[in-house]
Coordinates of C-alpha atoms and ligand atoms in Angstrom, one line a residue:
Chain A
M1388 CA -0.3 -34.0 -21.0
S1389 CA 3.4 -34.1 -20.2
K1390 CA 4.6 -31.7 -17.5
P1391 CA 6.5 -28.5 -18.5
R1392 CA 10.2 -28.9 -18.4
V1393 CA 12.0 -26.4 -16.1
A1394 CA 15.7 -25.7 -16.0
I1395 CA 17.4 -23.6 -13.4
F1396 CA 20.8 -21.9 -14.2
D1397 CA 23.1 -19.7 -12.1
F1398 CA 25.4 -16.9 -13.1
A1399 CA 27.2 -14.4 -10.9
C1400 CA 25.3 -14.5 -7.6
C1401 CA 25.3 -15.8 -4.1
E1402 CA 22.8 -18.5 -4.9
G1403 CA 20.5 -17.1 -2.3
C1404 CA 17.6 -17.1 -4.6
Q1405 CA 18.0 -20.8 -5.5
L1406 CA 18.1 -21.4 -1.8
Q1407 CA 14.7 -19.7 -1.6
I1408 CA 13.5 -22.5 -4.0
V1409 CA 15.0 -25.1 -1.7
N1410 CA 13.4 -23.4 1.2
L1411 CA 9.9 -23.9 -0.3
E1412 CA 10.0 -27.1 1.8
E1413 CA 6.7 -28.9 1.5
E1414 CA 5.7 -26.7 -1.4
I1415 CA 8.7 -28.0 -3.4
L1416 CA 6.9 -31.3 -3.7
D1417 CA 3.8 -29.5 -5.0
L1418 CA 6.0 -27.8 -7.5
L1419 CA 7.6 -31.1 -8.6
G1420 CA 4.2 -32.5 -9.0
V1421 CA 3.4 -30.1 -11.8
V1422 CA 6.8 -29.5 -13.5
D1423 CA 9.7 -31.7 -14.5
V1424 CA 13.0 -30.1 -13.4
V1425 CA 15.4 -31.2 -16.1
E1426 CA 18.5 -29.2 -15.1
W1427 CA 19.5 -27.7 -11.8
R1428 CA 23.2 -27.6 -10.9
E1429 CA 22.6 -26.9 -7.3
A1430 CA 20.4 -30.0 -6.8
M1431 CA 21.1 -32.6 -9.6
S1432 CA 23.7 -33.7 -12.1
E1433 CA 21.7 -34.1 -15.3
Q1434 CA 21.9 -31.6 -18.1
S1435 CA 19.2 -31.0 -20.7
E1436 CA 19.0 -29.8 -24.3
A1437 CA 15.5 -28.3 -24.3
Y1438 CA 13.2 -26.8 -21.7
D1439 CA 9.9 -24.9 -21.6
I1440 CA 10.9 -22.6 -18.7
A1441 CA 14.4 -21.4 -18.0
I1442 CA 14.9 -19.8 -14.6
I1443 CA 18.1 -17.6 -14.5
E1444 CA 19.8 -16.6 -11.3
G1445 CA 22.7 -14.2 -11.2
S1446 CA 24.1 -11.4 -13.4
I1447 CA 26.2 -11.6 -16.5
T1448 CA 29.8 -10.5 -15.7
R1449 CA 32.1 -12.3 -18.2
P1450 CA 32.1 -12.5 -22.0
E1451 CA 31.7 -16.3 -21.9
D1452 CA 28.5 -15.8 -19.8
E1453 CA 27.0 -13.8 -22.6
E1454 CA 27.4 -16.8 -25.0
R1455 CA 26.0 -19.2 -22.4
I1456 CA 22.9 -17.1 -21.7
K1457 CA 22.2 -16.7 -25.4
D1458 CA 22.4 -20.5 -25.8
I1459 CA 20.0 -21.0 -22.9
R1460 CA 17.6 -18.4 -24.4
S1461 CA 17.6 -20.2 -27.7
K1462 CA 16.4 -23.4 -26.0
A1463 CA 13.8 -21.9 -23.7
S1464 CA 10.2 -20.9 -24.5
I1465 CA 9.9 -18.8 -21.4
L1466 CA 12.8 -17.2 -19.6
I1467 CA 12.5 -15.9 -16.1
A1468 CA 15.1 -13.7 -14.3
L1469 CA 15.2 -14.7 -10.7
G1470 CA 16.3 -12.2 -8.1
A1471 CA 18.0 -8.9 -8.1
C1472 CA 21.2 -10.1 -9.7
A1473 CA 19.4 -11.5 -12.8
S1474 CA 16.7 -8.8 -13.0
I1475 CA 18.6 -5.6 -12.4
G1476 CA 22.2 -6.6 -12.0
G1477 CA 22.0 -6.4 -8.2
V1478 CA 24.8 -5.8 -5.9
N1479 CA 27.2 -7.0 -8.6
K1480 CA 26.7 -3.8 -10.5
L1481 CA 28.5 -1.9 -7.8
K1482 CA 31.7 -2.7 -9.6
N1483 CA 30.5 -0.8 -12.7
N1484 CA 31.1 2.4 -10.7
F1485 CA 34.9 1.8 -10.7
D1486 CA 37.7 1.0 -13.1
L1487 CA 37.7 -2.7 -13.8
N1488 CA 41.4 -3.1 -13.2
D1489 CA 41.1 -1.5 -9.9
V1490 CA 38.2 -3.8 -9.0
K1491 CA 40.3 -6.9 -9.9
K1492 CA 43.3 -5.7 -7.9
C1493 CA 41.1 -4.9 -4.9
V1494 CA 39.5 -8.3 -5.0
Y1495 CA 42.3 -10.6 -6.1
G1496 CA 45.5 -8.7 -5.2
D1497 CA 48.6 -10.2 -6.9
A1498 CA 46.6 -12.8 -8.7
A1499 CA 44.5 -10.2 -10.5
D1500 CA 46.2 -10.7 -13.9
M1501 CA 45.4 -14.5 -14.1
P1502 CA 43.5 -15.1 -17.4
H1503 CA 40.6 -16.9 -15.8
L1504 CA 39.9 -13.8 -13.7
E1505 CA 39.0 -11.7 -16.7
T1506 CA 35.9 -9.7 -16.0
A1507 CA 33.6 -7.3 -17.8
M1508 CA 31.0 -4.7 -16.8
T1509 CA 28.1 -6.4 -15.0
K1510 CA 24.8 -6.7 -16.9
A1511 CA 21.4 -7.8 -15.9
V1512 CA 20.1 -10.7 -18.0
D1513 CA 17.8 -8.5 -20.1
E1514 CA 20.8 -6.4 -21.2
V1515 CA 21.9 -9.5 -23.1
V1516 CA 18.8 -11.6 -24.0
K1517 CA 15.1 -11.1 -23.9
V1518 CA 13.6 -11.8 -20.5
D1519 CA 9.9 -12.7 -20.2
F1520 CA 9.3 -12.2 -16.5
K1521 CA 11.4 -10.8 -13.7
I1522 CA 11.0 -11.9 -10.1
Q1523 CA 12.6 -9.2 -8.1
G1524 CA 14.2 -9.2 -4.7
C1525 CA 17.4 -10.0 -2.8
P1526 CA 16.4 -12.7 -2.2
V1527 CA 13.1 -13.4 -4.0
E1528 CA 9.9 -13.9 -2.0
H1529 CA 8.5 -17.4 -1.8
D1530 CA 5.0 -16.3 -2.5
E1531 CA 5.8 -14.2 -5.5
L1532 CA 8.0 -17.0 -7.0
T1533 CA 5.3 -19.6 -6.6
Y1534 CA 2.5 -17.3 -7.8
V1535 CA 4.4 -16.5 -11.0
L1536 CA 5.1 -20.2 -11.7
R1537 CA 1.5 -21.3 -11.0
S1538 CA 0.2 -18.4 -13.2
L1539 CA 2.5 -19.5 -16.1
L1540 CA 1.5 -23.1 -15.7
I1541 CA -2.2 -22.3 -16.3
G1542 CA -1.3 -20.0 -19.2
K1543 CA -2.0 -16.7 -17.4
T1544 CA 0.2 -13.7 -17.3
P1545 CA 1.3 -13.1 -13.7
E1546 CA 0.6 -9.6 -12.4
I1547 CA 3.9 -8.3 -11.1
P1548 CA 3.6 -5.1 -9.0
D1549 CA 4.5 -1.9 -10.8
Y1550 CA 3.7 0.2 -7.8
P1551 CA 6.1 1.3 -5.0
V1552 CA 6.8 -0.3 -1.7
C1553 CA 4.8 2.5 0.0
V1554 CA 1.6 0.8 -1.1
E1555 CA 2.3 -2.3 0.9
C1556 CA 3.9 -0.3 3.7
K1557 CA 0.8 1.9 4.2
A1558 CA -1.5 -1.1 4.0
K1559 CA 0.4 -2.6 6.9
G1560 CA -0.2 0.6 8.9
N1561 CA 3.5 1.3 9.4
I1562 CA 4.9 4.6 10.6
C1563 CA 6.8 6.1 7.6
R1564 CA 10.6 6.1 8.1
W1565 CA 10.7 9.6 6.7
E1566 CA 8.9 10.8 9.8
Y1567 CA 12.2 9.9 11.6
S1568 CA 14.2 11.5 8.7
E1569 CA 15.4 8.1 7.5
Q1570 CA 16.0 8.1 3.8
C1571 CA 13.6 5.3 2.7
L1572 CA 13.7 4.4 -1.0
G1573 CA 10.2 2.9 -0.8
P1574 CA 8.6 5.6 -3.0
I1575 CA 10.6 4.6 -6.1
T1576 CA 11.1 0.9 -5.4
R1577 CA 8.9 -1.9 -6.8
A1578 CA 6.6 -3.5 -4.3
G1579 CA 6.1 -7.2 -3.8
C1580 CA 8.1 -7.8 -0.6
G1581 CA 5.2 -6.7 1.7
A1582 CA 7.4 -3.8 2.7
R1583 CA 9.7 -6.1 4.7
C1584 CA 12.2 -3.5 5.8
P1585 CA 9.9 -0.6 6.9
S1586 CA 7.8 -3.2 8.7
A1587 CA 10.9 -4.0 10.7
N1588 CA 11.6 -0.4 11.4
N1589 CA 14.3 -0.1 8.7
R1590 CA 14.4 2.0 5.6
C1591 CA 14.0 0.4 2.2
F1592 CA 17.3 0.3 0.3
G1593 CA 15.7 -0.6 -3.0
C1594 CA 16.6 -4.3 -3.5
R1595 CA 13.6 -4.9 -5.8
G1596 CA 14.7 -2.3 -8.3
Y1597 CA 12.8 0.7 -9.4
V1598 CA 9.2 0.8 -10.5
D1599 CA 8.9 1.2 -14.3
N1600 CA 8.7 5.0 -14.1
P1601 CA 10.3 6.2 -10.9
N1602 CA 10.2 9.9 -10.2
V1603 CA 13.9 10.5 -9.4
D1604 CA 13.4 14.3 -9.6
A1605 CA 10.9 14.0 -6.8
A1606 CA 13.4 12.0 -4.8
K1607 CA 15.9 14.9 -5.3
D1608 CA 13.3 17.4 -4.1
V1609 CA 12.6 15.3 -1.0
F1610 CA 16.3 14.9 -0.1
E1611 CA 16.7 18.7 -0.4
K1612 CA 13.6 19.3 1.7
Y1613 CA 15.2 17.2 4.4
G1614 CA 18.5 19.1 4.2
L1615 CA 20.3 16.4 2.3
T1616 CA 22.1 16.5 -1.0
V1617 CA 21.9 14.7 -4.3
E1618 CA 25.2 13.0 -3.2
D1619 CA 23.3 11.6 -0.2
L1620 CA 20.6 10.3 -2.5
K1621 CA 23.2 8.7 -4.8
S1622 CA 24.8 7.0 -1.8
R1623 CA 21.4 5.5 -0.8
M1624 CA 20.7 4.3 -4.3
V1625 CA 24.2 2.9 -5.1
L1626 CA 23.7 -0.6 -3.5
F1627 CA 21.0 -1.8 -5.8
G1628 CA 20.6 1.2 -8.2
S1629 CA 24.1 1.3 -9.7
K1630 CA 23.9 1.8 -13.5
Q1631 CA 20.3 0.5 -13.3
G1632 CA 17.8 2.4 -15.4
P1633 CA 17.6 6.0 -14.4
T1634 CA 20.9 7.2 -12.8
L1635 CA 21.6 10.5 -11.1
Chain B
M1052 CA -33.7 6.7 24.7
S1053 CA -32.4 9.7 26.4
I1054 CA -28.8 10.6 26.3
K1055 CA -26.7 8.9 29.0
K1056 CA -23.7 9.6 31.1
I1057 CA -21.1 7.0 32.1
S1058 CA -18.0 7.5 34.3
K1059 CA -14.6 6.6 32.9
E1060 CA -14.5 3.7 35.3
E1061 CA -17.8 2.4 33.9
L1062 CA -16.6 2.7 30.3
S1063 CA -13.6 0.7 31.3
Q1064 CA -15.7 -2.0 32.8
L1065 CA -18.0 -2.1 29.7
V1066 CA -14.9 -2.5 27.5
S1067 CA -13.6 -5.3 29.7
T1068 CA -16.9 -7.1 29.6
L1069 CA -16.9 -6.9 25.8
I1070 CA -13.4 -8.3 25.6
A1071 CA -14.3 -11.0 28.1
S1072 CA -17.2 -12.1 25.9
G1073 CA -14.7 -13.4 23.4
D1074 CA -16.1 -11.4 20.5
R1075 CA -13.7 -9.4 18.4
V1076 CA -13.1 -6.0 20.0
E1077 CA -10.8 -3.4 18.3
G1078 CA -9.9 0.1 19.4
V1079 CA -7.5 2.9 19.3
Q1080 CA -4.1 2.3 21.0
A1081 CA -0.7 3.9 21.1
K1082 CA 1.7 2.6 18.4
D1083 CA 5.2 4.1 19.2
D1084 CA 4.6 7.8 19.2
K1085 CA 1.4 7.5 17.1
F1086 CA -2.0 5.9 17.4
A1087 CA -3.6 3.0 15.5
F1088 CA -6.7 0.9 15.6
G1089 CA -5.9 -2.7 16.6
P1090 CA -7.2 -5.7 18.6
L1091 CA -7.9 -4.7 22.2
T1092 CA -6.8 -7.2 24.8
S1093 CA -7.2 -4.9 27.8
A1094 CA -9.5 -1.9 28.4
D1095 CA -6.4 0.0 29.8
D1096 CA -4.9 0.1 26.3
L1097 CA -7.8 2.1 24.8
R1098 CA -6.8 5.7 24.2
L1099 CA -9.8 7.9 23.5
D1100 CA -7.7 11.0 23.9
Y1101 CA -5.8 10.2 20.7
D1102 CA -5.2 12.8 17.9
V1103 CA -5.5 10.7 14.7
T1104 CA -4.8 7.1 13.8
L1105 CA -2.2 6.0 11.2
L1106 CA -4.8 4.2 9.1
S1107 CA -8.5 5.1 9.1
P1108 CA -11.2 2.6 10.3
R1109 CA -11.9 1.9 6.6
K1110 CA -9.6 -1.1 7.1
Y1111 CA -12.4 -2.8 9.0
V1112 CA -15.1 -2.4 6.4
L1113 CA -12.7 -2.9 3.4
P1114 CA -9.7 -4.8 4.6
P1115 CA -6.4 -4.3 2.7
V1116 CA -6.8 -7.8 1.2
E1117 CA -9.9 -10.0 1.4
S1118 CA -10.9 -13.2 -0.3
L1119 CA -14.2 -12.8 -2.3
M1120 CA -14.7 -16.4 -3.5
T1121 CA -13.1 -19.7 -4.1
F1122 CA -13.5 -21.4 -7.5
E1123 CA -12.7 -24.4 -9.7
V1124 CA -11.1 -23.4 -13.0
G1125 CA -13.9 -23.8 -15.6
G1126 CA -16.3 -25.0 -12.8
R1127 CA -18.2 -23.9 -9.8
Y1128 CA -17.5 -21.0 -7.5
Q1129 CA -18.5 -20.2 -3.9
S1130 CA -18.7 -16.7 -2.5
E1131 CA -17.0 -16.0 0.8
Y1132 CA -18.5 -13.7 3.5
D1133 CA -17.0 -12.4 6.7
T1134 CA -19.7 -12.8 9.4
E1135 CA -17.5 -12.2 12.4
K1136 CA -19.0 -9.9 15.1
L1137 CA -16.8 -6.8 15.7
T1138 CA -17.0 -3.9 18.1
L1139 CA -14.9 -1.0 17.0
I1140 CA -14.2 1.6 19.6
G1141 CA -12.9 5.2 19.2
V1142 CA -14.0 6.3 15.7
H1143 CA -13.6 10.1 15.4
P1144 CA -16.5 12.1 13.8
Y1145 CA -14.6 12.7 10.5
D1146 CA -13.9 9.0 10.1
M1147 CA -17.5 8.2 11.0
I1148 CA -18.7 10.5 8.3
A1149 CA -16.3 8.8 5.9
L1150 CA -17.7 5.4 6.8
N1151 CA -21.2 6.7 6.2
Q1152 CA -20.1 7.7 2.7
I1153 CA -18.5 4.3 1.9
D1154 CA -21.6 2.6 3.3
Q1155 CA -23.6 4.6 0.7
V1156 CA -21.2 3.7 -2.1
F1157 CA -21.3 0.0 -1.4
S1158 CA -25.0 -0.3 -0.9
Q1159 CA -26.2 1.6 -4.0
D1160 CA -26.6 0.3 -7.5
E1161 CA -25.0 -3.2 -7.4
V1162 CA -25.0 -3.9 -3.7
D1163 CA -21.7 -5.3 -2.5
N1164 CA -22.7 -8.2 -0.3
H1165 CA -19.2 -8.8 1.0
Y1166 CA -19.1 -5.3 2.3
T1167 CA -22.7 -5.1 3.7
T1168 CA -22.4 -8.5 5.4
R1169 CA -19.3 -7.4 7.3
R1170 CA -20.8 -4.0 8.1
K1171 CA -24.0 -5.5 9.5
N1172 CA -22.0 -7.4 12.1
M1173 CA -20.2 -4.3 13.3
T1174 CA -21.0 -2.2 16.4
L1175 CA -19.5 1.2 16.2
I1176 CA -18.6 3.3 19.2
A1177 CA -17.5 6.8 18.0
C1178 CA -16.0 9.6 20.1
D1179 CA -15.6 13.3 19.8
V1180 CA -12.1 14.6 19.4
V1181 CA -10.2 15.4 22.6
T1182 CA -6.8 16.2 21.0
P1183 CA -6.6 17.9 17.6
S1184 CA -4.0 16.3 15.3
E1185 CA -1.2 18.3 13.6
N1186 CA -2.9 18.4 10.2
V1187 CA -6.7 18.1 10.9
F1188 CA -9.0 20.5 9.1
A1189 CA -12.3 18.9 9.8
S1190 CA -13.8 22.2 10.9
S1191 CA -13.3 23.5 7.4
M1192 CA -15.1 20.4 5.9
G1193 CA -18.1 20.4 8.3
T1194 CA -16.9 17.0 9.7
A1195 CA -15.7 18.0 13.2
T1196 CA -18.8 16.5 14.7
V1197 CA -21.2 13.8 13.6
S1198 CA -24.9 13.0 14.1
E1199 CA -25.4 9.6 12.5
G1200 CA -24.0 6.2 11.7
Y1201 CA -22.7 5.2 15.1
D1202 CA -24.2 2.9 17.7
I1203 CA -22.8 5.0 20.5
L1204 CA -21.2 8.5 20.5
L1205 CA -19.0 9.3 23.5
T1206 CA -18.0 12.8 24.4
D1207 CA -15.4 13.4 27.0
I1208 CA -16.6 16.0 29.5
G1209 CA -13.7 15.8 31.9
D1210 CA -14.7 13.4 34.7
A1211 CA -17.1 11.3 32.5
Y1212 CA -18.5 10.6 29.1
V1213 CA -21.8 11.7 27.7
A1214 CA -23.0 8.7 25.7
D1215 CA -25.6 9.0 23.0
A1216 CA -27.0 5.7 21.7
P1217 CA -29.4 6.1 18.8
T1218 CA -29.5 2.4 17.9
E1219 CA -30.7 -0.7 19.7
K1220 CA -27.2 -2.2 19.6
G1221 CA -25.9 0.9 21.4
Q1222 CA -28.7 1.1 23.9
A1223 CA -28.2 -2.5 24.9
L1224 CA -24.7 -1.7 25.9
L1225 CA -25.8 1.3 27.9
C1226 CA -28.8 -0.2 29.7
N1227 CA -27.3 0.4 33.2
A1228 CA -26.2 4.0 32.6
A1229 CA -27.7 7.0 34.2
D1230 CA -29.3 9.8 32.2
A1231 CA -27.1 12.8 31.4
T1232 CA -28.1 16.0 33.3
A1233 CA -28.7 19.4 31.6
E1234 CA -25.3 20.4 32.9
D1235 CA -23.6 17.4 31.3
L1236 CA -25.4 18.1 28.0
A1237 CA -24.2 21.7 28.1
K1238 CA -20.6 20.5 28.6
R1239 CA -21.0 18.2 25.6
Q1240 CA -22.2 21.0 23.5
A1241 CA -19.3 23.1 24.5
V1242 CA -16.9 20.4 23.4
Q1243 CA -18.6 20.0 20.1
E1244 CA -18.8 23.7 19.5
R1245 CA -15.1 24.0 20.2
N1246 CA -14.3 21.2 17.8
Q1247 CA -16.4 22.8 15.1
S1248 CA -14.0 25.8 15.1
D1249 CA -10.8 24.4 16.4
L1250 CA -10.0 21.3 14.4
N1251 CA -8.7 23.6 11.7
R1252 CA -5.0 23.5 11.1
H1253 CA -5.5 24.3 7.4
P1254 CA -8.5 26.6 6.9
L1255 CA -10.2 26.4 3.6
N1256 CA -11.0 29.8 2.1
C1257 CA -14.4 28.9 0.8
K1258 CA -17.5 26.9 1.7
I1259 CA -17.4 23.2 0.8
E1260 CA -20.5 23.7 -1.4
D1261 CA -18.4 26.0 -3.6
L1262 CA -15.8 23.3 -4.4
P1263 CA -17.6 21.6 -7.3
Q1264 CA -18.0 25.0 -9.0
L1265 CA -14.4 25.9 -8.3
L1266 CA -13.1 22.7 -9.8
E1267 CA -15.4 23.0 -12.8
K1268 CA -13.2 25.9 -13.8
A1269 CA -9.8 24.6 -12.7
Y1270 CA -9.1 21.6 -15.0
D1271 CA -6.2 23.4 -16.9
H1272 CA -4.8 25.3 -13.9
P1273 CA -1.0 25.1 -13.7
V1274 CA -1.1 23.9 -10.0
W1275 CA -1.7 20.3 -11.1
E1276 CA 1.5 20.2 -13.2
E1277 CA 3.5 22.1 -10.6
K1278 CA 2.6 19.8 -7.7
A1279 CA 2.7 16.6 -9.7
A1280 CA 6.3 17.3 -10.8
S1281 CA 7.3 16.0 -7.3
C1282 CA 4.7 13.3 -7.1
F1283 CA 6.1 9.7 -6.6
S1284 CA 2.7 8.2 -7.7
C1285 CA 3.2 6.2 -4.5
G1286 CA -0.5 6.1 -3.6
S1287 CA 0.1 6.8 0.1
C1288 CA -2.4 9.6 -0.1
N1289 CA -5.0 7.1 -1.2
Q1290 CA -4.0 4.3 1.2
V1291 CA -4.4 6.5 4.3
C1292 CA -7.6 8.2 3.2
P1293 CA -10.8 7.3 5.0
T1294 CA -13.0 7.9 1.9
C1295 CA -10.8 6.2 -0.7
Y1296 CA -12.5 2.9 -1.5
C1297 CA -10.9 1.6 -4.8
F1298 CA -9.8 -2.0 -5.1
N1299 CA -8.2 -4.3 -7.5
V1300 CA -9.3 -7.9 -8.0
Q1301 CA -6.8 -10.8 -8.6
D1302 CA -7.0 -14.6 -9.0
D1303 CA -4.6 -17.2 -7.8
V1304 CA -4.7 -21.0 -8.1
S1305 CA -3.4 -23.6 -5.8
W1306 CA -0.8 -26.2 -6.8
D1307 CA -3.4 -28.6 -8.2
L1308 CA -3.8 -25.8 -10.8
K1309 CA -7.6 -26.2 -10.6
S1310 CA -9.0 -24.7 -7.4
G1311 CA -8.4 -21.0 -6.9
T1312 CA -9.2 -17.9 -4.8
R1313 CA -10.3 -14.5 -6.0
S1314 CA -9.3 -11.7 -3.7
R1315 CA -9.4 -8.0 -3.7
A1316 CA -6.8 -5.5 -2.5
W1317 CA -6.7 -1.8 -2.0
D1318 CA -5.8 0.2 -5.1
G1319 CA -5.3 3.9 -5.5
C1320 CA -5.9 6.4 -8.4
L1321 CA -2.4 7.9 -8.0
L1322 CA -0.8 4.6 -9.0
E1323 CA 0.6 4.5 -12.5
N1324 CA -1.4 1.5 -13.7
F1325 CA -4.6 2.3 -11.9
A1326 CA -6.3 3.3 -15.1
N1327 CA -4.7 0.6 -17.2
V1328 CA -7.5 -1.3 -19.0
A1329 CA -7.7 -4.0 -21.6
G1330 CA -5.4 -3.6 -24.6
D1331 CA -2.9 -1.9 -22.3
H1332 CA -4.6 1.4 -22.7
N1333 CA -4.0 3.8 -19.8
F1334 CA -6.4 6.6 -19.7
R1335 CA -4.6 8.6 -17.0
K1336 CA -1.0 8.0 -18.0
K1337 CA 0.4 11.3 -16.9
R1338 CA 1.3 12.0 -13.3
N1339 CA -0.6 15.3 -13.2
D1340 CA -3.8 13.6 -14.6
R1341 CA -3.7 11.2 -11.7
F1342 CA -2.7 13.9 -9.2
R1343 CA -5.6 16.1 -10.3
H1344 CA -8.1 13.2 -10.3
R1345 CA -7.9 12.6 -6.6
L1346 CA -8.6 16.2 -5.8
Y1347 CA -11.6 16.1 -8.2
R1348 CA -12.9 13.0 -6.6
K1349 CA -12.8 14.6 -3.2
G1350 CA -14.2 18.0 -4.2
K1351 CA -16.5 17.3 -7.1
Y1352 CA -17.1 13.8 -8.6
V1353 CA -18.0 11.9 -5.4
P1354 CA -19.9 14.8 -3.7
E1355 CA -22.0 15.1 -6.9
K1356 CA -22.6 11.4 -7.3
L1357 CA -23.6 10.8 -3.6
G1358 CA -25.3 14.2 -3.0
I1359 CA -23.1 15.0 -0.1
G1360 CA -21.0 18.0 0.9
T1361 CA -17.5 16.8 0.4
A1362 CA -15.6 13.5 0.0
C1363 CA -12.6 14.9 1.8
V1364 CA -13.4 14.8 5.5
G1365 CA -10.4 16.8 6.6
C1366 CA -8.6 14.1 8.6
G1367 CA -5.2 15.4 7.4
R1368 CA -3.7 12.0 7.0
C1369 CA -2.7 12.5 3.3
I1370 CA -0.8 15.6 4.4
T1371 CA 1.3 13.6 6.9
A1372 CA 1.7 10.6 4.6
C1373 CA 2.9 12.4 1.5
V1374 CA 6.7 12.4 1.6
P1375 CA 7.2 15.2 -0.9
G1376 CA 4.6 17.3 0.9
I1377 CA 2.3 18.0 -2.0
A1378 CA -1.0 16.2 -1.1
N1379 CA -2.7 18.9 1.1
P1380 CA -6.1 19.4 -0.4
V1381 CA -6.7 22.7 1.3
D1382 CA -3.4 24.0 -0.1
I1383 CA -4.5 23.2 -3.6
Y1384 CA -8.1 24.4 -3.3
N1385 CA -6.9 27.7 -1.8
T1386 CA -4.4 28.2 -4.6
L1387 CA -7.2 27.7 -7.1
L1388 CA -9.4 30.2 -5.1
N1389 CA -6.6 32.8 -5.5
D1390 CA -6.8 32.6 -9.2
I1391 CA -10.3 31.6 -10.1
K1392 CA -13.5 33.7 -9.6
L1393 CA -16.4 31.7 -8.3
Ligands
LIG21 S1 19.6 -11.6 -5.8 FE1 20.5 -11.5 -3.8 S2 20.0 -13.4 -2.9 FE2 19.7 -13.6 -5.1 S3 21.6 -14.4 -5.8 FE3 21.7 -12.2 -6.1 S4 22.7 -11.5 -4.3 FE4 22.0 -13.6 -3.9
LIG22 S1 8.5 3.9 5.2 FE1 9.3 4.0 3.1 S2 8.0 2.5 2.0 FE2 7.0 3.0 3.9 S3 5.6 4.7 3.3 FE3 7.5 5.6 4.1 S4 8.7 6.0 2.3 FE4 7.1 4.5 1.7
LIG23 S1 11.6 -3.0 1.7 FE1 13.0 -2.5 0.0 S2 15.0 -3.3 0.6 FE2 13.5 -4.3 1.9 S3 12.9 -6.2 0.9 FE3 11.5 -4.6 0.2 S4 12.4 -3.8 -1.7 FE4 14.0 -4.9 -0.6
LIG24 S1 -8.2 13.7 1.2 FE1 -6.6 13.7 2.8 S2 -7.5 15.0 4.4 FE2 -9.1 14.5 3.0 S3 -10.1 12.7 3.9 FE3 -8.6 11.9 2.5 S4 -6.7 11.6 3.7 FE4 -8.1 12.9 4.9
LIG25 S1 1.3 10.6 -1.3 FE1 2.2 12.4 -2.4 S2 3.8 11.6 -3.7 FE2 2.5 9.9 -3.1 S3 1.0 9.7 -4.7 FE3 0.1 11.0 -3.2 S4 0.6 13.1 -3.8 FE4 2.0 11.7 -4.9

């Protein structure tokens, strides 16, 4: 049986999630033992016309990106969104909170009007084409990435957590950041990172996106209970939650 | 064997000897401004004056994640058992009663050998409460003191511990200890009587035997909807509970795509997909259905199934763990009692 062909593409992002693939170290050889990587700009020069699995990193921020992702989709049997940028729009969605002309001026100054700097509202990949699986995180977790790939290779649907970070945080026996009045977004954020931030005594800032059905009203109640305002909650959610699913 | 007495110094020596033996010894220690069970490397770290631990000792009988078996896809499988010897020191009475309950669950009907094997290799040293925690209500639940399940029960009587060892394992550890005097036993009784009334930050306004009957009439009460409106479905109330025992089973294969591991991890009935079954059918889809379910488990379903008083042992951990502050079982039962005639 021939090995499944995998192609990796990047859009607007920091390439940190691809770096996580590179960082698999010995495991990358295991991976290459079971798949054929047919296109990967960061690591090789070949391009391919067909692939079984397309892995997409980054968000869609220009009209020409929309055409490119549609073309990729048409050639792939399975399309995976890799990381926060691809899955939820990520940090790139911050710009959707502002006027695009202001954003361009702020970033590029006098050069803002150059034609190649044309930009559009940031979209997650699934706002443009159908996404089969999302691997969350900024950046993604090694273990989740490899588990999803192995599951797909044996024809099994990977189980991606739809429960909040609190589950993993509690299992680790952490002290809840809310006990120190820190505004942790764990209760509405999708697990899978092993509660990285609370385990290091920091609040969760929501890099894995929301669970499917986050109770944002409850979050408002909690912020009020702690003498905070809805504006405070918004400011906590803006980094990864801008124009993502439920907004306040 | 008669009830013994050991000085604090002698207990410390006993713990040091256990640690020096190389066997696994875990006990209650400070963790920042809280307490937690963890590996003991020095007898000095043991804190039997603690109020409550972050997680209950359930994590020792049912670890957050454990491997159940290894397998070859389409081929043979091999069950895995944890046979490591473990001495656990500092289990409070309410947690001991919770462990007794889970023991019952995993050894009835289809016996869970993974659980029972691990449990057989454990030596449990319990201790009566010295410092009540901020949310404990064990006195209301009849769980402030305990009379079975442990190998040794220690009661702090000031300058020493009264040590009761009903099992051979426990007696072997206390073979050099002197007998407790009538005066020591009177002091122990005073501690236990005090705990039976004073571990009660949230008094329940009925007897625990009344809870099943109360809940029988409470299914459509507005309290479920009201409270669940601010529920995150985060499952923290399940995760910290000493009597929650639900788990989820998952398989993973290695890179040869043939050999794999089946493991189980803690699950919780508050989580959105807990009741999701084949065909993507979720039979407790609504937040308030899940919220209500936990309180029914603690007050009615489990007590009726196991023939015990209550499946909430009043440790108060869910009260502390719930960020929106809605998980307090007593709060809810008392609200129902205001509206429903028993
Ligand atoms: S998800 Fe994070 S790490 Fe990955 S590309 Fe985007 S910004 Fe970088
Ligand atoms: S620290 Fe955050 S993730 Fe952990 S339990 Fe508290 S709210 Fe949840
Ligand atoms: S704890 Fe929150 S912010 Fe930190 S890695 Fe996990 S999801 Fe991201
Ligand atoms: S329901 Fe709450 S108070 Fe009762 S045993 Fe569980 S965690 Fe403790
Ligand atoms: S801890 Fe509170 S918010 Fe979380 S599931 Fe339990 S009741 Fe709901």
